[in-house]
Short mmCIF file of C-alpha atoms in Angstrom, two decimals:
data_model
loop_
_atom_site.label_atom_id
_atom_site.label_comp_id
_atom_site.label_asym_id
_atom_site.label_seq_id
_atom_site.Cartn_x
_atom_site.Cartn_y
_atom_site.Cartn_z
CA UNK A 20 -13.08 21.83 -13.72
CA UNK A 21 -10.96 24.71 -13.43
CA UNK A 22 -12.15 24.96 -9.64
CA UNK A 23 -10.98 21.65 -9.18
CA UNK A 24 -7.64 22.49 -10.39
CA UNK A 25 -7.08 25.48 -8.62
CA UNK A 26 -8.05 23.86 -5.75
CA UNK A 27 -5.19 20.95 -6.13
CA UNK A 28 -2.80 24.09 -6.77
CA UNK A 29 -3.22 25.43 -3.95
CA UNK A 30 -3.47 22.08 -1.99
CA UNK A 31 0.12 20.84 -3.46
CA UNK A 32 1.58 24.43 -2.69
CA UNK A 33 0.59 24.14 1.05
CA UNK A 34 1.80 20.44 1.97
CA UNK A 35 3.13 17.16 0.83
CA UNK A 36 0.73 14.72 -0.60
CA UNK A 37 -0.42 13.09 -3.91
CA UNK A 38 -1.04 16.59 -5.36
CA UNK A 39 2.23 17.96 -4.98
CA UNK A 40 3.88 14.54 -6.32
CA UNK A 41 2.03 14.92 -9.16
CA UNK A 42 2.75 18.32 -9.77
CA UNK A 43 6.38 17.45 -9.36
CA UNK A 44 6.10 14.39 -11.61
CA UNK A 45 4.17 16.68 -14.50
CA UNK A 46 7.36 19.17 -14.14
CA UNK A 47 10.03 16.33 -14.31
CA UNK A 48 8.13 15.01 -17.38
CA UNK A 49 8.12 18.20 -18.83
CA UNK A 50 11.42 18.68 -18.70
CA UNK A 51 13.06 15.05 -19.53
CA UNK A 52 10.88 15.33 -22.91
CA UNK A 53 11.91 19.08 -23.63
CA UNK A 54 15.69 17.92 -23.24
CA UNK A 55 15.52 14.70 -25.15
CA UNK A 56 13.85 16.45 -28.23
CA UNK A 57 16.70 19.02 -27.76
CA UNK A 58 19.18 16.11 -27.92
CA UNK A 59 17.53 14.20 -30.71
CA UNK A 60 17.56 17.33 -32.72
CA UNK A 61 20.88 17.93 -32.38
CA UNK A 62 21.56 14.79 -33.35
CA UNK A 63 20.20 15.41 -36.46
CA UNK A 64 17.83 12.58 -36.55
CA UNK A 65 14.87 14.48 -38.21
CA UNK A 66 12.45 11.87 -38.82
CA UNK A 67 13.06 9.56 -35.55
CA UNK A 68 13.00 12.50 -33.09
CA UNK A 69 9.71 11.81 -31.73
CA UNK A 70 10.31 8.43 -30.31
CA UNK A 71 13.06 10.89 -27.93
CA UNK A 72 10.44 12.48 -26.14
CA UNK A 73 7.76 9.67 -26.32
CA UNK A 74 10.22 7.25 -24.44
CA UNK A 75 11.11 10.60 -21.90
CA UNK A 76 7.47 10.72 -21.39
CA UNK A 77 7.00 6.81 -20.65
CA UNK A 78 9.87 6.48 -18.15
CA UNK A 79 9.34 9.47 -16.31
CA UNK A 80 8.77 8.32 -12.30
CA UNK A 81 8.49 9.63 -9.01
CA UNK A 82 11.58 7.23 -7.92
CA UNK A 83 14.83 7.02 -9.43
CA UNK A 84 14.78 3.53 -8.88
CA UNK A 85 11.14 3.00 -10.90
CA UNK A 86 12.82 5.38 -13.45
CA UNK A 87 15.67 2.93 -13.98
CA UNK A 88 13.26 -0.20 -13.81
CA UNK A 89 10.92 1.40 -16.62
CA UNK A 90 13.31 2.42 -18.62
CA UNK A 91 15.30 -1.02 -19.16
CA UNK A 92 12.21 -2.56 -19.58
CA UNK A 93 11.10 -0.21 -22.44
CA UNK A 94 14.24 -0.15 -23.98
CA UNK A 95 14.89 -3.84 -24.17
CA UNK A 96 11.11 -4.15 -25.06
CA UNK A 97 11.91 -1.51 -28.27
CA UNK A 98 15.00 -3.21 -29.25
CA UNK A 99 12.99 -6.16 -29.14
CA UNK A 100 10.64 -4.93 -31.14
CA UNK A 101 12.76 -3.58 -33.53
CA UNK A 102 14.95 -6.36 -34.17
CA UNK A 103 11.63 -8.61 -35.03
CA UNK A 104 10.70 -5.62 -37.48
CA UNK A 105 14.03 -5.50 -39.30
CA UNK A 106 14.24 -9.23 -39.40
CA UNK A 107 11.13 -9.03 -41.50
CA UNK A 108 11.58 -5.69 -43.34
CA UNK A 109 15.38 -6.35 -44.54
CA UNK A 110 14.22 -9.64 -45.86
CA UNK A 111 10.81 -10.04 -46.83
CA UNK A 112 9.02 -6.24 -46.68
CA UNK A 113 5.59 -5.04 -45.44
CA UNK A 114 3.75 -7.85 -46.89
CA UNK A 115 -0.02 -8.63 -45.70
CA UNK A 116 1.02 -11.93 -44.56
CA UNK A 117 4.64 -11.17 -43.17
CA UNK A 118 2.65 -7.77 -41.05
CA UNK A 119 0.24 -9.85 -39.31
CA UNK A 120 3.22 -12.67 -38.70
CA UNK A 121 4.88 -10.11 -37.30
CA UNK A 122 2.49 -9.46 -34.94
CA UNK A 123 1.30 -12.42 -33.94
CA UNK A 124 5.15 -13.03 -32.95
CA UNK A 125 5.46 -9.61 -31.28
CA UNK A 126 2.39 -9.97 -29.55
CA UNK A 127 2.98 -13.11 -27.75
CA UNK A 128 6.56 -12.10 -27.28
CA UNK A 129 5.58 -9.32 -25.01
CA UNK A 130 3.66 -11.48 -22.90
CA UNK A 131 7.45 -12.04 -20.98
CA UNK A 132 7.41 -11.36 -17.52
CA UNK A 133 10.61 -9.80 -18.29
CA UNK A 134 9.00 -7.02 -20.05
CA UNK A 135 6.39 -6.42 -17.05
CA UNK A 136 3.74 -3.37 -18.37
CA UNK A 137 6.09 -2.14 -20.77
CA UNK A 138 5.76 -5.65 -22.79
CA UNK A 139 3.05 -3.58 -24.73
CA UNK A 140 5.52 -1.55 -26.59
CA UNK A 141 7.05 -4.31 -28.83
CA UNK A 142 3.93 -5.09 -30.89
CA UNK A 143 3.78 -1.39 -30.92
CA UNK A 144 7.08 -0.55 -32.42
CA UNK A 145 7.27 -3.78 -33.92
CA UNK A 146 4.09 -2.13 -36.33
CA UNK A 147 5.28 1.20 -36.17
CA UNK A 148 8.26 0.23 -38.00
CA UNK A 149 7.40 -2.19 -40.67
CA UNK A 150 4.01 -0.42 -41.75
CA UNK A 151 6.08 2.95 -41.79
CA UNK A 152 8.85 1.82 -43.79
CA UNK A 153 11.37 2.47 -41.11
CA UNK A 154 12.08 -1.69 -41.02
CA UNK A 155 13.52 -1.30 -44.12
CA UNK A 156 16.12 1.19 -44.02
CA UNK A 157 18.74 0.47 -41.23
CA UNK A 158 19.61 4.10 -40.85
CA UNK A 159 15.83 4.92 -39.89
CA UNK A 160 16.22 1.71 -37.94
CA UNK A 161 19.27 2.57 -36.35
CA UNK A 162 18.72 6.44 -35.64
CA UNK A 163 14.65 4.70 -33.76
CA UNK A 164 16.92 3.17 -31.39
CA UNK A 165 19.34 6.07 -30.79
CA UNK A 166 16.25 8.49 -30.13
CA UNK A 167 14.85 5.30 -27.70
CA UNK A 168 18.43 5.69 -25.64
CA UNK A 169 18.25 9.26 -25.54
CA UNK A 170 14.87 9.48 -24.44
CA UNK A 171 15.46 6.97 -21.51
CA UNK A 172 19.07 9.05 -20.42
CA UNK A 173 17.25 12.06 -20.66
CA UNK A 174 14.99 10.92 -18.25
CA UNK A 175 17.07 9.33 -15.95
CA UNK A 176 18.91 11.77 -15.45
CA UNK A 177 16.17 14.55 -15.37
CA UNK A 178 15.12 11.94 -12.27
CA UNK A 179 18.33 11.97 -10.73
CA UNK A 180 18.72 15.32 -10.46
CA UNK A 181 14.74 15.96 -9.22
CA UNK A 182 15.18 12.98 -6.83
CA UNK A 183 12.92 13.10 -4.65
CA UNK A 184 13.58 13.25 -0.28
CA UNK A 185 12.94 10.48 1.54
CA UNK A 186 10.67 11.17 4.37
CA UNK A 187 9.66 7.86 6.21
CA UNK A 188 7.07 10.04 8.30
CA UNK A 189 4.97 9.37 5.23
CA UNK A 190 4.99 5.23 5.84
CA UNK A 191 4.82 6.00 9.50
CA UNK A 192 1.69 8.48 9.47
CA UNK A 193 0.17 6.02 7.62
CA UNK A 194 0.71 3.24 9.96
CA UNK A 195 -0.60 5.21 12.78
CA UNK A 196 -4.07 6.24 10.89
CA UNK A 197 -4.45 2.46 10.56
CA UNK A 198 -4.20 2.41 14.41
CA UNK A 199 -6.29 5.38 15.33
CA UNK A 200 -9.08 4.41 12.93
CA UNK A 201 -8.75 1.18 14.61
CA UNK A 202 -9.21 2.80 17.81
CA UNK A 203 -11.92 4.79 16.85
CA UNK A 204 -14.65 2.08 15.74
CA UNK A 205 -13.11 -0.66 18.93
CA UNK A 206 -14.24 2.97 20.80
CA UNK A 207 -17.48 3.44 19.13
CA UNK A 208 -18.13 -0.65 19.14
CA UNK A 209 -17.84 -0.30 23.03
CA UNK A 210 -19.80 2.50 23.81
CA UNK A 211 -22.59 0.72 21.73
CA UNK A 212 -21.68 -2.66 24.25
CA UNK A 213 -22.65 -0.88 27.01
CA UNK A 214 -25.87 0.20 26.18
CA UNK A 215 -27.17 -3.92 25.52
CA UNK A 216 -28.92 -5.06 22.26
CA UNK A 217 -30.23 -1.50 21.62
CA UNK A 218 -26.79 -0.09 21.34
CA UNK A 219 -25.32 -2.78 18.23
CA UNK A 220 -24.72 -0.85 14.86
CA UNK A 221 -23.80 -3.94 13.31
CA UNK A 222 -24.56 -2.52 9.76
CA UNK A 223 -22.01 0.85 10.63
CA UNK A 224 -20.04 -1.67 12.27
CA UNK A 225 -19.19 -4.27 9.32
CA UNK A 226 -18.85 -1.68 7.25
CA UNK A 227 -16.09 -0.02 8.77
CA UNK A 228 -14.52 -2.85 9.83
CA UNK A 229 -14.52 -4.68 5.75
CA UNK A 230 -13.08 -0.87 5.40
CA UNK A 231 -9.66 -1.85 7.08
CA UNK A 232 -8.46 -3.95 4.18
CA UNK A 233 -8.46 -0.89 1.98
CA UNK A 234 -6.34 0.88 5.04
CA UNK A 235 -4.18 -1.94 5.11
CA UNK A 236 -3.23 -1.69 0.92
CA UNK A 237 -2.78 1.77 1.44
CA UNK A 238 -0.25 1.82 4.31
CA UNK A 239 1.26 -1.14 2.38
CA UNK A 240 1.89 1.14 -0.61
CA UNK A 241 2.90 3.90 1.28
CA UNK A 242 5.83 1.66 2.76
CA UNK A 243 6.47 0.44 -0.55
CA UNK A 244 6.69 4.04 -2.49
CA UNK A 245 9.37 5.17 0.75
CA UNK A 246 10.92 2.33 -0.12
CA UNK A 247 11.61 2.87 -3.81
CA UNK A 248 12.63 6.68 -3.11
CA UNK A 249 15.82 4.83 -1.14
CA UNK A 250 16.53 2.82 -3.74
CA UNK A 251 19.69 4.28 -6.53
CA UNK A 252 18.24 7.54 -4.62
CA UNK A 253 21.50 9.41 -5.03
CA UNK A 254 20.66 12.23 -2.09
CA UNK A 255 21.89 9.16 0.00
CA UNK A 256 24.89 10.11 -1.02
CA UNK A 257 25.24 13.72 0.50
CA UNK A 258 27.22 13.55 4.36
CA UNK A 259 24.65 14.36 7.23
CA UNK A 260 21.99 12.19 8.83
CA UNK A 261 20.37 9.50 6.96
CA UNK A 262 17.28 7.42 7.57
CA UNK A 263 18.23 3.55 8.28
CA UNK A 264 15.56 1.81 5.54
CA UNK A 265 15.47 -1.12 7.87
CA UNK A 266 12.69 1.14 9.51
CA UNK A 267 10.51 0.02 7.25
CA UNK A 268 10.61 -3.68 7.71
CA UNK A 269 9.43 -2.27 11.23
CA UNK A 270 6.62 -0.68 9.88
CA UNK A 271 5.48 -3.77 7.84
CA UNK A 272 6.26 -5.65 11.02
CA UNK A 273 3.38 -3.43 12.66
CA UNK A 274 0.70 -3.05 9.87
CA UNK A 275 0.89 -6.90 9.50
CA UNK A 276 -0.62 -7.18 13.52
CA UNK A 277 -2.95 -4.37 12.60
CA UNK A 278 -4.13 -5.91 10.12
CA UNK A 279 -4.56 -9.22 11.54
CA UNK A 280 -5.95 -7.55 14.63
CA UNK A 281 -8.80 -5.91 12.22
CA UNK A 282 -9.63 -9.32 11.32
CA UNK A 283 -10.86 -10.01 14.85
CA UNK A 284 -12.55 -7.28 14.85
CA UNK A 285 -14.47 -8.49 12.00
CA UNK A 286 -14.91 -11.70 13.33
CA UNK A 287 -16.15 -10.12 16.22
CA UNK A 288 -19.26 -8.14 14.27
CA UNK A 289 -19.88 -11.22 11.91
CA UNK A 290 -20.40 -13.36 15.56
CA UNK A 291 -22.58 -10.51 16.38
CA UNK A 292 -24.40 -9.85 13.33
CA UNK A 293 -24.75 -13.85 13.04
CA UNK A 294 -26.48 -14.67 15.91
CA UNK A 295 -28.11 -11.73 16.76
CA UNK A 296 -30.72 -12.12 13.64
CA UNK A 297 -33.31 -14.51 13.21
CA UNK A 298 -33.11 -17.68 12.50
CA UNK A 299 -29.69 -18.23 14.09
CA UNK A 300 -28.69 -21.51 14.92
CA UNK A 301 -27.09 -20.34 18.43
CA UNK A 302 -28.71 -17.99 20.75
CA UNK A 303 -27.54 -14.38 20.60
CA UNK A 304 -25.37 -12.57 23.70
CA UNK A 305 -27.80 -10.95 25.71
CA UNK A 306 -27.74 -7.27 27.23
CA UNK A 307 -25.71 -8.73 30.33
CA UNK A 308 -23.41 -10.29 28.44
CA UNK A 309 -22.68 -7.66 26.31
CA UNK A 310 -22.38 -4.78 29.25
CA UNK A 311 -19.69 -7.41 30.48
CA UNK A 312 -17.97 -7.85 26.83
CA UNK A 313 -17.43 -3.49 26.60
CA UNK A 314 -14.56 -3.46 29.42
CA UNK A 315 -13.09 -6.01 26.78
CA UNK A 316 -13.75 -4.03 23.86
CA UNK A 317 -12.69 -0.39 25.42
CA UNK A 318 -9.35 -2.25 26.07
CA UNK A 319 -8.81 -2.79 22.72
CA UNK A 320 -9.41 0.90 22.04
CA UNK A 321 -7.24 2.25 24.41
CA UNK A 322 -4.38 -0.25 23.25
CA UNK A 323 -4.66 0.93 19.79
CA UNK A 324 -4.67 4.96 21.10
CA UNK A 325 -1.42 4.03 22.57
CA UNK A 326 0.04 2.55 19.55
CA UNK A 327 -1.05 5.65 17.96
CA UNK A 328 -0.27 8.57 20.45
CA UNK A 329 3.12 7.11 21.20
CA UNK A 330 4.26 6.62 17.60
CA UNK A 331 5.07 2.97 18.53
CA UNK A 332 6.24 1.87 14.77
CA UNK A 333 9.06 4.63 15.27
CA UNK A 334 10.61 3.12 17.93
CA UNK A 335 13.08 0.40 18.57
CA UNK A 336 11.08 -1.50 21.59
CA UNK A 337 8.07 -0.79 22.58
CA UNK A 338 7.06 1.77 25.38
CA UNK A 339 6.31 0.38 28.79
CA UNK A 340 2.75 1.92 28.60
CA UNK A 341 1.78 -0.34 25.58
CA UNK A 342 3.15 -3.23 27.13
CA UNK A 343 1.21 -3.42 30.29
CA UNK A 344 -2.12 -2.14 28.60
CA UNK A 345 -1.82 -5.69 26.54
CA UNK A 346 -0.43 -7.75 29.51
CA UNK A 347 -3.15 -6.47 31.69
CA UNK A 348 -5.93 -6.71 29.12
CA UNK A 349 -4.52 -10.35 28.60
CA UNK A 350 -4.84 -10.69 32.23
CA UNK A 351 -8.59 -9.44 32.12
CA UNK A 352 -9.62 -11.84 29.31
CA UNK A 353 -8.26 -14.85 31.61
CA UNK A 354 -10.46 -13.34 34.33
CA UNK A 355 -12.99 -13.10 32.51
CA UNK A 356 -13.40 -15.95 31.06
CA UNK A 357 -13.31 -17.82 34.16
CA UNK A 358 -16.10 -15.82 35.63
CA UNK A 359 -18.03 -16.24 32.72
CA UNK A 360 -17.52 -19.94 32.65
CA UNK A 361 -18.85 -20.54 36.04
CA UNK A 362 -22.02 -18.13 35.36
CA UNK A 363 -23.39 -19.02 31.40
CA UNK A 364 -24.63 -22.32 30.53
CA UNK A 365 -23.53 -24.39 27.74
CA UNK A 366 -26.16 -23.07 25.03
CA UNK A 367 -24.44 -19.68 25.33
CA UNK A 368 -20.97 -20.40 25.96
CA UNK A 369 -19.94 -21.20 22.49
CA UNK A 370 -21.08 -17.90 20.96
CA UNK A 371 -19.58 -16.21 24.01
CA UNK A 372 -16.22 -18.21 24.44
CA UNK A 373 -15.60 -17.16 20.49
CA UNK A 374 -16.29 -13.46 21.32
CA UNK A 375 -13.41 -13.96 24.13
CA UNK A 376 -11.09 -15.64 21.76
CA UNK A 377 -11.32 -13.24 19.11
CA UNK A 378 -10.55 -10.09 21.81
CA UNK A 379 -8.11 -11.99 23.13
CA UNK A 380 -6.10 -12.94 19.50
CA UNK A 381 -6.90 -8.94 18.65
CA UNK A 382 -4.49 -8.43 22.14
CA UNK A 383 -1.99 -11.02 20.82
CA UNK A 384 -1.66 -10.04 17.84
CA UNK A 385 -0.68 -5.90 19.26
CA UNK A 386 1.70 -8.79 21.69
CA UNK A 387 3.11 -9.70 18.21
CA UNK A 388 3.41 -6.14 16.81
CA UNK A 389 5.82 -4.74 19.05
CA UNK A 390 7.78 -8.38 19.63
CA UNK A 391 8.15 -7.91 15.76
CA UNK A 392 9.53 -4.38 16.58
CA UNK A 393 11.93 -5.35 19.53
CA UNK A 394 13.50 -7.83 17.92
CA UNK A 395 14.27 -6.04 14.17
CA UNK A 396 16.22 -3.50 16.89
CA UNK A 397 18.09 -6.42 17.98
CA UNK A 398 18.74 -7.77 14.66
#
């Protein structure tokens, strides 16, 4: 264990990554909850103070923006919850019946989209405060809520001051693993082409391939968490050079067509895997087929290399290089499918026209990419 840890020390001292965000988040927690005690005791409010640091603890993000989002949501979800307690405790009291009333009400209450995770919280306080007696006093009552405020400004602005840089290299690097993993099994997948039946991994193969939808949610996310650091982000503020955040519509621009182009490629090894085992309905591409389907294939890998090696989500059209490598694999698909045509009969030509179609919609869809790209420049 305490390998482990020293090991993510020393990893979160040495570079950016999820270690040193959470190091940074554990430090900005420690300190919102340190100052909010500090402020609830101050304020005198002795047997509330906890719910100062409790709400500094809950609201606590990496983003100023998801620090603002949390912490209306917990306080209105508090208030909410406090209000329903009162109601009950100022009239009634903690009474079997009226307690599990109240939280039959608070429960469903929270349901509210409105409330989104923090919706859990009014039950909780609702409880808190009518089977601790605090519903019944509106001092207690009143000094719950002041300790809830102070916990959630204490935090804010612990968050505001810690906010953290925004660095869109982090959505771009992970746009351009997508690609070069991309390239690497379309390079692998045509090596194994040229060497005929013999060469198909189709078992490596679908595996990596199903793999992409897991790189897809993660360069998603890492878009989205840029995203939030821009957002109330107050270092946007300071004079110098600023990042334009309609970048990242180009990057979502680009791991949509990756995405869609690593659907192909699964296409492409469920064709393969389909009708190469037995039983198939259709008969399976043989060696000659296949040598001639690995030009195809290499193109794809060599288009996805230059998406990669020329940082093509960074720039405002894309490069000249990346446009002919899809114009002239376009070009080869045509030709190819022609010569193919003319040389396979029609008991083979389905399973091999649908190969060409998905290679050719993989190309497109790269097409798409950096059309998506050209025109947000324009915009």
């Amino acid at each position: 264990m305490f390998e482990g840890l020293r090991d993510g020390l020393r990893r979160a001292r040495q570079r950016r990554g999820f270690e040193r965000e959470t190091v940074v988040l554990i430090l900005k927690c420690t300190v919102a909850a340190t100052l909010a005690w500090v402020v609830g005791t101050l304020l005198g409010a002795s047997s509330q103070v906890g719910f100062a640091p409790f709400t500094a603890l809950l609201v606590v993000r990496p983003s100023v923006y998801g620090s603002v989002l949390q912490s209306g949501r917990y306080v209105a979800a508090v208030f909410a919850g406090a209000l329903l307690a009162g109601l009950v405790g100022l009239t009634t009291g903690a009474q079997l019946w009226t307690f599990a009333l109240l939280l039959l009400v608070a429960l469903a209450a929270g349901q509210a989209r409105f409330f989104g995770t923090q919706g859990t919280q009014l039950p909780v306080v609702a409880a808190f405060a009518l089977a601790g007696g605090t519903a019944e006093n509106p001092e207690d009552l009143g000094y719950l809520l002041l300790m809830v405020c102070v916990g959630a400004v204490c935090a804010l602005a612990t968050n505001t001051v810690f906010a953290p840089a925004i660095r869109f290299r982090d959505a771009e690097n992970a746009v351009l693993d997508l690609a070069d993993s991309l390239r690497s099994l379309t390079g692998e997948m045509a090596q194994g082409l040229r060497e005929g039946r013999e060469g198909l991994d189709l078992d490596h193969w679908g595996r990596a391939s199903e793999g992409f939808d897991g790189s897809v949610r993660n360069a998603q996310e890492a878009v989205r968490r840029q995203e939030d650091r821009t957002r109330l982000n107050p270092r946007r503020l300071v004079p110098g050079k600023h990042l334009d955040p309609g970048a990242l519509d180009t990057y979502r621009d680009w791991i949509a067509a990756l995405s869609r182009a690593s659907r192909h490629m699964q296409s492409i090894v469920r064709t393969l895997r389909t009708t190469t085992r037995q039983g198939s309905r259709y008969s399976g591409p043989d060696d000659a087929f296949l040598r001639e389907f690995a030009p195809l294939v290499e193109r794809a890998s060599e288009i996805f290399g230059a998406v990669h090696d020329h940082e093509e989500p960074e720039r405002g059209s894309a490069s000249e290089e990346l446009c002919g490598r899809v114009q002239d694999a376009l070009r080869q698909v045509d030709e190819e499918r022609t010569r193919m045509r003319e040389r396979w009969d029609d008991e083979n030509w389905p399973v091999y026209s649908g190969l060409l179609t998905d290679v050719e919609r993989l190309f497109e869809e790269i097409d798409q990419g950096y059309e998506n790209s050209t025109r947000a420049d324009r915009d």
